[in-house]
Short mmCIF file of C-alpha atoms in Angstrom, two decimals:
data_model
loop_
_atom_site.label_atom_id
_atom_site.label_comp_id
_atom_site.label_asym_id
_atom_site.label_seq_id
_atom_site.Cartn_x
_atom_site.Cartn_y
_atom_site.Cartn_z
CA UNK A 1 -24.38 8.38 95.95
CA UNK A 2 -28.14 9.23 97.19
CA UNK A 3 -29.70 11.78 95.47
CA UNK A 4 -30.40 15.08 97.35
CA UNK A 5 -34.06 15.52 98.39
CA UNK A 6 -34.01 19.00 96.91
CA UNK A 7 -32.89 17.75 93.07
CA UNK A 8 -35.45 15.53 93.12
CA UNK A 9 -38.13 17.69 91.45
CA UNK A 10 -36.08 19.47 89.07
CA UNK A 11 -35.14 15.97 88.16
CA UNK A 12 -38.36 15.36 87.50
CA UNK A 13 -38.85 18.62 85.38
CA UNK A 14 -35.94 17.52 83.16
CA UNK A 15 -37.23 13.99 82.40
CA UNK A 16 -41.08 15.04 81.36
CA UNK A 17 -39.25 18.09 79.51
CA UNK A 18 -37.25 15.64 77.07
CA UNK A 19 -40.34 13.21 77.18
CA UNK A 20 -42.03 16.30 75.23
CA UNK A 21 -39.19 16.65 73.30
CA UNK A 22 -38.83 12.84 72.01
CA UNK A 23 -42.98 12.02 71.22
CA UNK A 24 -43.92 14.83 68.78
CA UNK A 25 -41.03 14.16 66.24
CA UNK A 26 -41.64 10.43 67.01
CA UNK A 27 -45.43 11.19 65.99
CA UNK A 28 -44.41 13.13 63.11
CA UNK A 29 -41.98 10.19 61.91
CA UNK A 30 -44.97 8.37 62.45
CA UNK A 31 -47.52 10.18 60.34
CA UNK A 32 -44.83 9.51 57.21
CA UNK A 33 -46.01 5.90 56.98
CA UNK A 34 -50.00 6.27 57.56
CA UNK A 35 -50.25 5.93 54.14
CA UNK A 36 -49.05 3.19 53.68
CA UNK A 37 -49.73 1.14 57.03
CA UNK A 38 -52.75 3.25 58.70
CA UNK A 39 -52.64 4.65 62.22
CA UNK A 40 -53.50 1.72 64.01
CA UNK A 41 -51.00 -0.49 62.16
CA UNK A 42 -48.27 2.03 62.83
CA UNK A 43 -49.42 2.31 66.87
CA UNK A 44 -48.93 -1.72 66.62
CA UNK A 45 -45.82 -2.10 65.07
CA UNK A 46 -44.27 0.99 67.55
CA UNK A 47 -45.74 -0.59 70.62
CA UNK A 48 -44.67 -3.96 69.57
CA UNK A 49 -41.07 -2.97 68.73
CA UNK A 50 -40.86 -0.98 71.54
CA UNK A 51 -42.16 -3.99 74.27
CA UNK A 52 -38.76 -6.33 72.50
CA UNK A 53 -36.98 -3.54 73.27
CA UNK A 54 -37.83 -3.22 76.94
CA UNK A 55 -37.86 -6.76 77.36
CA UNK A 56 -34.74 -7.27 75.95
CA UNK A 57 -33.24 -4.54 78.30
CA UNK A 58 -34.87 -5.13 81.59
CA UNK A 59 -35.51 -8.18 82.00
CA UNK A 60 -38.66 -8.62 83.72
CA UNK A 61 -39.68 -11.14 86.32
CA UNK A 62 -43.25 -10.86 86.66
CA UNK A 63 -43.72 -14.90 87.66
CA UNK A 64 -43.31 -13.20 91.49
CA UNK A 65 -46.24 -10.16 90.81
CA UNK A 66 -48.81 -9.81 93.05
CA UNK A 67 -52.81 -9.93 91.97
CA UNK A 68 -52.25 -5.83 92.51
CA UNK A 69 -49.25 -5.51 90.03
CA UNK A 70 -50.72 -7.69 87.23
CA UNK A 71 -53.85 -5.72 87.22
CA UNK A 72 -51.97 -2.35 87.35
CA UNK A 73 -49.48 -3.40 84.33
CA UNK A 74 -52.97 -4.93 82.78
CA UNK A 75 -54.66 -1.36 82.72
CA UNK A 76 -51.47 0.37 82.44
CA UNK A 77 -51.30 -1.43 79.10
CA UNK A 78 -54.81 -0.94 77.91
CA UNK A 79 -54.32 2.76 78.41
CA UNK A 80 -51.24 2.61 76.52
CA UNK A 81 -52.82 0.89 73.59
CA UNK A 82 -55.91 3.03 73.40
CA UNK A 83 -53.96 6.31 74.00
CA UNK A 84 -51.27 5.95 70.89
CA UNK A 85 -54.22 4.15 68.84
CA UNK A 86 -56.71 6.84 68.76
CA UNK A 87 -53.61 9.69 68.99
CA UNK A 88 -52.74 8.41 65.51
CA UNK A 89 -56.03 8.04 63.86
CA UNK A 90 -56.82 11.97 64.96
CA UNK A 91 -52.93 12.91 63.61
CA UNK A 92 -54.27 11.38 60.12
CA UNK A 93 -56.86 14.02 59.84
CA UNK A 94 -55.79 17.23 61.77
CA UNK A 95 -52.62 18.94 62.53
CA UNK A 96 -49.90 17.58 64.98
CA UNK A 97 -49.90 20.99 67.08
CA UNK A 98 -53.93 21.16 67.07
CA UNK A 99 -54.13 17.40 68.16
CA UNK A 100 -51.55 17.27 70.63
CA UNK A 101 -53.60 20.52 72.43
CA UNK A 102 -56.88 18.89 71.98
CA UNK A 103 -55.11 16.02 73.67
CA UNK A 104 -53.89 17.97 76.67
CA UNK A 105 -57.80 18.19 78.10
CA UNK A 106 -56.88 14.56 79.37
CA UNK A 107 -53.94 15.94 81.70
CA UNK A 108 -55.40 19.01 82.42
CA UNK A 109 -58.23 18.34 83.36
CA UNK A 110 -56.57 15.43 85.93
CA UNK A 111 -54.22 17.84 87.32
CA UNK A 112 -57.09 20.60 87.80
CA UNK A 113 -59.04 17.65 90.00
CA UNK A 114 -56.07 16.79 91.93
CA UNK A 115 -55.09 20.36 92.60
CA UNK A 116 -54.83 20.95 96.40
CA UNK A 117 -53.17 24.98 96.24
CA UNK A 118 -54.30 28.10 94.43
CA UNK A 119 -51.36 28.53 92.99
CA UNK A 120 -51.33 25.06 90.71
CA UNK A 121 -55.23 26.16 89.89
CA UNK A 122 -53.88 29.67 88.80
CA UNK A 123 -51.13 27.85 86.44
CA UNK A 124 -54.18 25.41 85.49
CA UNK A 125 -56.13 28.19 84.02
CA UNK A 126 -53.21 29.70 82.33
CA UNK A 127 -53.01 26.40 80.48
CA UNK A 128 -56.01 25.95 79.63
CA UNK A 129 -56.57 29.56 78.17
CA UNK A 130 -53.47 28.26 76.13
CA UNK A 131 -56.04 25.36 74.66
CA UNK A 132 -58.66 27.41 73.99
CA UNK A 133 -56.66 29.80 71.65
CA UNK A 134 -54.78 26.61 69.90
CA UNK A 135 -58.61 25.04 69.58
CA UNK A 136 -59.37 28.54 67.93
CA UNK A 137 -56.90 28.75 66.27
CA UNK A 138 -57.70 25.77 64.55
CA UNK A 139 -61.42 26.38 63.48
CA UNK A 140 -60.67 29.47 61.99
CA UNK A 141 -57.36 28.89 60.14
CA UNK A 142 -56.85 28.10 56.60
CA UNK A 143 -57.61 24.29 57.23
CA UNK A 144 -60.87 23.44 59.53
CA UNK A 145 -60.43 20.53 62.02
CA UNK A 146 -61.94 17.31 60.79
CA UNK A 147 -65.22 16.66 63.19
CA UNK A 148 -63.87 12.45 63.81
CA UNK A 149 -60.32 13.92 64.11
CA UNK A 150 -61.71 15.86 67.24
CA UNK A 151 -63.53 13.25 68.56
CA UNK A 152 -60.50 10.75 67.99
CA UNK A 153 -58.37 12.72 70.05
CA UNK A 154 -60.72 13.60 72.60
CA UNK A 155 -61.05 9.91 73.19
CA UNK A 156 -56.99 9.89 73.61
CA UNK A 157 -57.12 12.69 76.04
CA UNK A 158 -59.83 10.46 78.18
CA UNK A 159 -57.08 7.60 77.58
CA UNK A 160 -54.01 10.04 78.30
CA UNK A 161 -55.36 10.97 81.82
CA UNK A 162 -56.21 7.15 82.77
CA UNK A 163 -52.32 6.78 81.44
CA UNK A 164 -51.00 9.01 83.92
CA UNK A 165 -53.14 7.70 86.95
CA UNK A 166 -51.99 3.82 85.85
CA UNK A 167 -48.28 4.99 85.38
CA UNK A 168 -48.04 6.13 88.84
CA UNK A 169 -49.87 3.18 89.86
CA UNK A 170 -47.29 1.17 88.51
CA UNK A 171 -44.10 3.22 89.48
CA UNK A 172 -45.29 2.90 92.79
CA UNK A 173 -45.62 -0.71 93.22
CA UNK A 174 -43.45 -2.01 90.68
CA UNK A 175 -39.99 -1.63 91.00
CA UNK A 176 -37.93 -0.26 88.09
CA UNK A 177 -39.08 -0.49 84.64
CA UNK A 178 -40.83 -3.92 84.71
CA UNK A 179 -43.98 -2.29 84.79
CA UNK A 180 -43.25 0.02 82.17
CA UNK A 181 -41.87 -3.31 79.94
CA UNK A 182 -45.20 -6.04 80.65
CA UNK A 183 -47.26 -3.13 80.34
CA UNK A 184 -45.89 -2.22 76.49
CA UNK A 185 -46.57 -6.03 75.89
CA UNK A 186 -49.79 -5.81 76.89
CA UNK A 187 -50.48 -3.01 74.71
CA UNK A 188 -48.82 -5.14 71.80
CA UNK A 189 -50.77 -7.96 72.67
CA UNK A 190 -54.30 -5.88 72.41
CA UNK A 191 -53.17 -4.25 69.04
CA UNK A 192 -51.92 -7.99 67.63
CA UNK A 193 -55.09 -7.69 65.03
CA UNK A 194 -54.53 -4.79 63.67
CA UNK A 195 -50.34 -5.47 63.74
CA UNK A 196 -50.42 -8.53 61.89
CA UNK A 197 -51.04 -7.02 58.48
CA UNK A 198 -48.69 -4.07 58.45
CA UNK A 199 -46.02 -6.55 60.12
CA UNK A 200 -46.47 -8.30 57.11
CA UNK A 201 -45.80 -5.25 54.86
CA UNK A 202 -42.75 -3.96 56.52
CA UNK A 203 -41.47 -7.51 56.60
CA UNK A 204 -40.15 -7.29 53.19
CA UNK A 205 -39.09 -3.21 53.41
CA UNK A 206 -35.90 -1.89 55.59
CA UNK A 207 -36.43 1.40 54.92
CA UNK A 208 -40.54 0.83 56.21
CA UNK A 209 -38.70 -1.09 59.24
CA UNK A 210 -36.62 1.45 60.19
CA UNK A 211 -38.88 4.35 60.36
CA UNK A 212 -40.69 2.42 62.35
CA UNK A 213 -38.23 1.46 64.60
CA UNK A 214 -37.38 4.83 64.93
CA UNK A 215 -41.11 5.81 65.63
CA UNK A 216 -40.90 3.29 68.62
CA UNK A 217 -37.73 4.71 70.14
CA UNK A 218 -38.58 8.38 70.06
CA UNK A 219 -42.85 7.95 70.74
CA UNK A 220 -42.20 4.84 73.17
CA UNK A 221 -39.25 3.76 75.07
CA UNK A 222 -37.77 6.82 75.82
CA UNK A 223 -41.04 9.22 76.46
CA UNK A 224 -42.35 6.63 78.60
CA UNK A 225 -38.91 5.46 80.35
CA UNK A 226 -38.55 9.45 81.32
CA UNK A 227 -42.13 10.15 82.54
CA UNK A 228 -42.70 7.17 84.72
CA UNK A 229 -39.09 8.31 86.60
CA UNK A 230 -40.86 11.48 86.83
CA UNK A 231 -44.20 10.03 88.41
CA UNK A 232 -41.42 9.03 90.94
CA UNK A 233 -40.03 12.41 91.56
CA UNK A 234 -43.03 14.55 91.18
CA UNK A 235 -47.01 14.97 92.15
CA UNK A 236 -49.33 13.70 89.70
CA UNK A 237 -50.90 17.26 89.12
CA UNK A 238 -47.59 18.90 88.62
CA UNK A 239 -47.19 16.15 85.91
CA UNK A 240 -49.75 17.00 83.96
CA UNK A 241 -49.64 20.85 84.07
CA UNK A 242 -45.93 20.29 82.91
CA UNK A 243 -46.95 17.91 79.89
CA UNK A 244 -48.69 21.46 78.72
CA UNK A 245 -45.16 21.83 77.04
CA UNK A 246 -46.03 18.97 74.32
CA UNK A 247 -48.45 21.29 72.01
CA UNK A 248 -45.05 23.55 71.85
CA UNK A 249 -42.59 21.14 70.91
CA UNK A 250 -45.69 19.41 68.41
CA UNK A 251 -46.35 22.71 66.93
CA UNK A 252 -42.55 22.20 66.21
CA UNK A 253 -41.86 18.66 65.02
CA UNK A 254 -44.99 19.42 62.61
CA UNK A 255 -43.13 22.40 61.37
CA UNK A 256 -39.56 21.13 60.80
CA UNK A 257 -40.74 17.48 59.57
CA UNK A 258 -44.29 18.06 58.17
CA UNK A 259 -44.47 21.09 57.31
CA UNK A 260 -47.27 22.65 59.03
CA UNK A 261 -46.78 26.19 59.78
CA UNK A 262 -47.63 27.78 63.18
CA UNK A 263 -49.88 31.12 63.30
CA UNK A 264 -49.37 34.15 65.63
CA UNK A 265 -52.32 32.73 67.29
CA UNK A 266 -50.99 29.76 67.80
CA UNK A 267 -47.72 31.44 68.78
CA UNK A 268 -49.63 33.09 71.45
CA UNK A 269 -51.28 30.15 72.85
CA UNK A 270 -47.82 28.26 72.70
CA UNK A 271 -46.33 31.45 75.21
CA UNK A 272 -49.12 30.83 77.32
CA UNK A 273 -48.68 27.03 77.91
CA UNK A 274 -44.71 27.71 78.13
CA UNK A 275 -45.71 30.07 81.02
CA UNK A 276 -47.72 27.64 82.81
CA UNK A 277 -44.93 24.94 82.49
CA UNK A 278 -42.68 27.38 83.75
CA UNK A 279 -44.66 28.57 86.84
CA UNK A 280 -45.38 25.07 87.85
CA UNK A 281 -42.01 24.15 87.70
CA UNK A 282 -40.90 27.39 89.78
CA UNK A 283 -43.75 26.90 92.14
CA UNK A 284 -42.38 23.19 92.88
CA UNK A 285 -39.43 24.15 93.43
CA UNK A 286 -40.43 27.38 95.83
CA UNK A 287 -42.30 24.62 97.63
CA UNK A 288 -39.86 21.86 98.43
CA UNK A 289 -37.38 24.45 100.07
CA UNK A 290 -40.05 25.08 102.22
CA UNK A 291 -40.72 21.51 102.66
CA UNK A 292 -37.04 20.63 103.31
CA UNK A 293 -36.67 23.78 106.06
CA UNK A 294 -39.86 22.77 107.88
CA UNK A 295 -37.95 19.09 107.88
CA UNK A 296 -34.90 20.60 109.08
CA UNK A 297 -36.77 22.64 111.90
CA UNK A 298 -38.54 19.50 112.80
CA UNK A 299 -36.13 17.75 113.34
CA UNK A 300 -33.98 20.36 115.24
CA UNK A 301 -37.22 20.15 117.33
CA UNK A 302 -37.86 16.65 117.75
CA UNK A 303 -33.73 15.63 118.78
CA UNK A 304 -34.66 18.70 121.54
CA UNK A 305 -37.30 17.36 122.70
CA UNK A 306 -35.68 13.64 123.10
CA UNK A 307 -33.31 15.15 125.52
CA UNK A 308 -35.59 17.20 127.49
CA UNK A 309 -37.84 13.41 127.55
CA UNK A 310 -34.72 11.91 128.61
CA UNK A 311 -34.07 13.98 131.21
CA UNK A 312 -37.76 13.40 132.74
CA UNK A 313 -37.28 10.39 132.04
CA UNK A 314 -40.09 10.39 129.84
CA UNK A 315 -37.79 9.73 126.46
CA UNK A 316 -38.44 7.69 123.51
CA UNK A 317 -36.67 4.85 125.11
CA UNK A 318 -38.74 4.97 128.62
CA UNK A 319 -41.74 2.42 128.11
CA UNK A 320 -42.12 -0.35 126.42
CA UNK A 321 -44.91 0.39 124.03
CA UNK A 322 -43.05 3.88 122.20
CA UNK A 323 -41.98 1.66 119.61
CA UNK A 324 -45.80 0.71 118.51
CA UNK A 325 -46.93 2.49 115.30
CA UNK A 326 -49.40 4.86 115.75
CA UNK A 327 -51.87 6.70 113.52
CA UNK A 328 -49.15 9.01 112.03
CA UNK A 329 -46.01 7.36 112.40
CA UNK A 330 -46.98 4.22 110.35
CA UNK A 331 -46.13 3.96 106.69
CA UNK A 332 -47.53 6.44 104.69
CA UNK A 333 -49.64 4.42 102.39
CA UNK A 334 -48.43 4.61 98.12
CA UNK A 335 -50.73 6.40 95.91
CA UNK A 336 -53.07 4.69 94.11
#
């Protein structure tokens, strides 16, 4: 059965809400073996596990890719490699919640550039107040943020934002999940010298193995399975505003798994993120009702307007060039 025009979006919501659900308790798994592989040579042995995976279950065909599709799974890959590379080395020096807000900028900052209505730059700023007081919240807690942390994840957010430009990129041109699959390879590809040493040291230990098999499930295949079906079902700037639910659910994992507790600061800035998530998701859906009555009305209009043309003999059947595109009723171009 087709799915409805009007579920689409809260589709959408659904997938990028258990997307921020899966990666923070997949980072906080994660964090249990720094000390013993490092961040970079857990990000390589995730990516790596998680591109078999794929591979494994989809089955790409990229022989047949255009010049345009290599290039996009290329950079798609690069950003994935760079993002969860530099996420983990800022995760070994400051708190999950903290990091994961820090992070955000990336996404934020994306969705305040591709904003087109006052209401998304209202929600924006409700976000981003939501930063500040987490970014507060961690200079003047009990444990100051480590300087190369900060600048670590800062370099992620840059990465995070490139991530969800190149995702859509993909989705868009790439059918299914192939791009998500070569693109995970790619990423495993660029992290091969820093994944051949701890490969080497979980060779010999199941429980190492496992944990990070897990990591690669919950951080990798299904975060990024759900949120490029999203960037199918939802504006790019609606994306990001709705990751803002990730420093929630991180504040969370770090709690239940790590063991970092969450302030009434932090609690605050968590409410106000929540609220943005919320009013984006209740402002999409506000504005695809409208979308799908104008459509209706339209269309009402248009089937009218055949008749009276067929009457006058001026219908869409009448001369022989109505069927020649013109500037607005060729294919929309996809978004690059």
């Amino acid at each position: 059965m087709k799915q409805s025009t009007s579920s689409r979006p809260l589709v959408g919501v659904a997938l990028v809400v258990c997307s921020c659900l899966s990666l923070p308790f997949g980072a906080a798994v994660a964090a249990q073996l720094f000390p013993v592989l490092g961040p970079w040579g857990v990000t390589s042995l995730r990516v790596a596990i998680a591109a078999l995976l794929l591979v494994v279950i989809v089955r790409p065909r990229p022989i047949r890719w255009t010049k345009a599709q290599w290039l996009a799974a290329v950079l798609f890959g690069l950003s994935l490699a760079a993002m969860n590379g530099f996420f983990y080395a800022a995760i070994e020096r400051i708190p999950l919640g903290p990091a994961v807000a820090i992070e955000f900028l990336g996404p934020l900052v994306l969705a305040a550039v591709l904003t087109r209505r006052l209401v998304d730059a209202a929600w924006v700023g409700v976000a981003l107040l939501g930063m500040v007081l987490l970014g507060v919240d961690g200079l003047i807690g009990a444990e100051p943020l480590d300087p190369l942390g900060i600048v670590f994840i800062l370099i992620a957010a840059g990465f995070w934002a490139m991530y969800i430009r190149m995702s859509a990129r993909v989705g868009a041109i790439i059918p299914g999940s192939s791009g998500l699959a070569v693109g995970l390879v790619v990423a495993a590809v660029l992290l091969i010298p820093v994944g051949v040493p701890a490969a080497i040291t979980v060779a010999g230990d199941m429980q190492l193995l496992l944990l990070a098999a897990v990591t690669a499930v919950l951080s990798s295949v299904i975060p990024y399975s759900f949120e490029l079906a999203a960037l199918r079902r939802l504006p790019q700037r609606v994306f990001g505003v709705l990751l803002s639910l990730e420093p929630a659910f991180a504040t969370l994992a770090g709690w239940v798994i790590l063991g970092q507790s969450a302030t009434p600061l932090r609690v605050l800035a968590i409410a106000l993120v929540v609220a943005a998530s919320v009013g984006t998701t209740l402002a999409v859906r506000r504005q695809r009702r409208r979308d799908d009555a104008a459509a209706v009305r339209d269309s009402a209009g248009d089937r009218a307007g055949d008749r009276a043309g067929d009457r006058a003999g001026t219908g869409p059947d009448s001369g022989p060039d109505d069927d020649e595109p013109g500037p607005f009723t060729a294919p929309i171009p996809l978004p690059d």
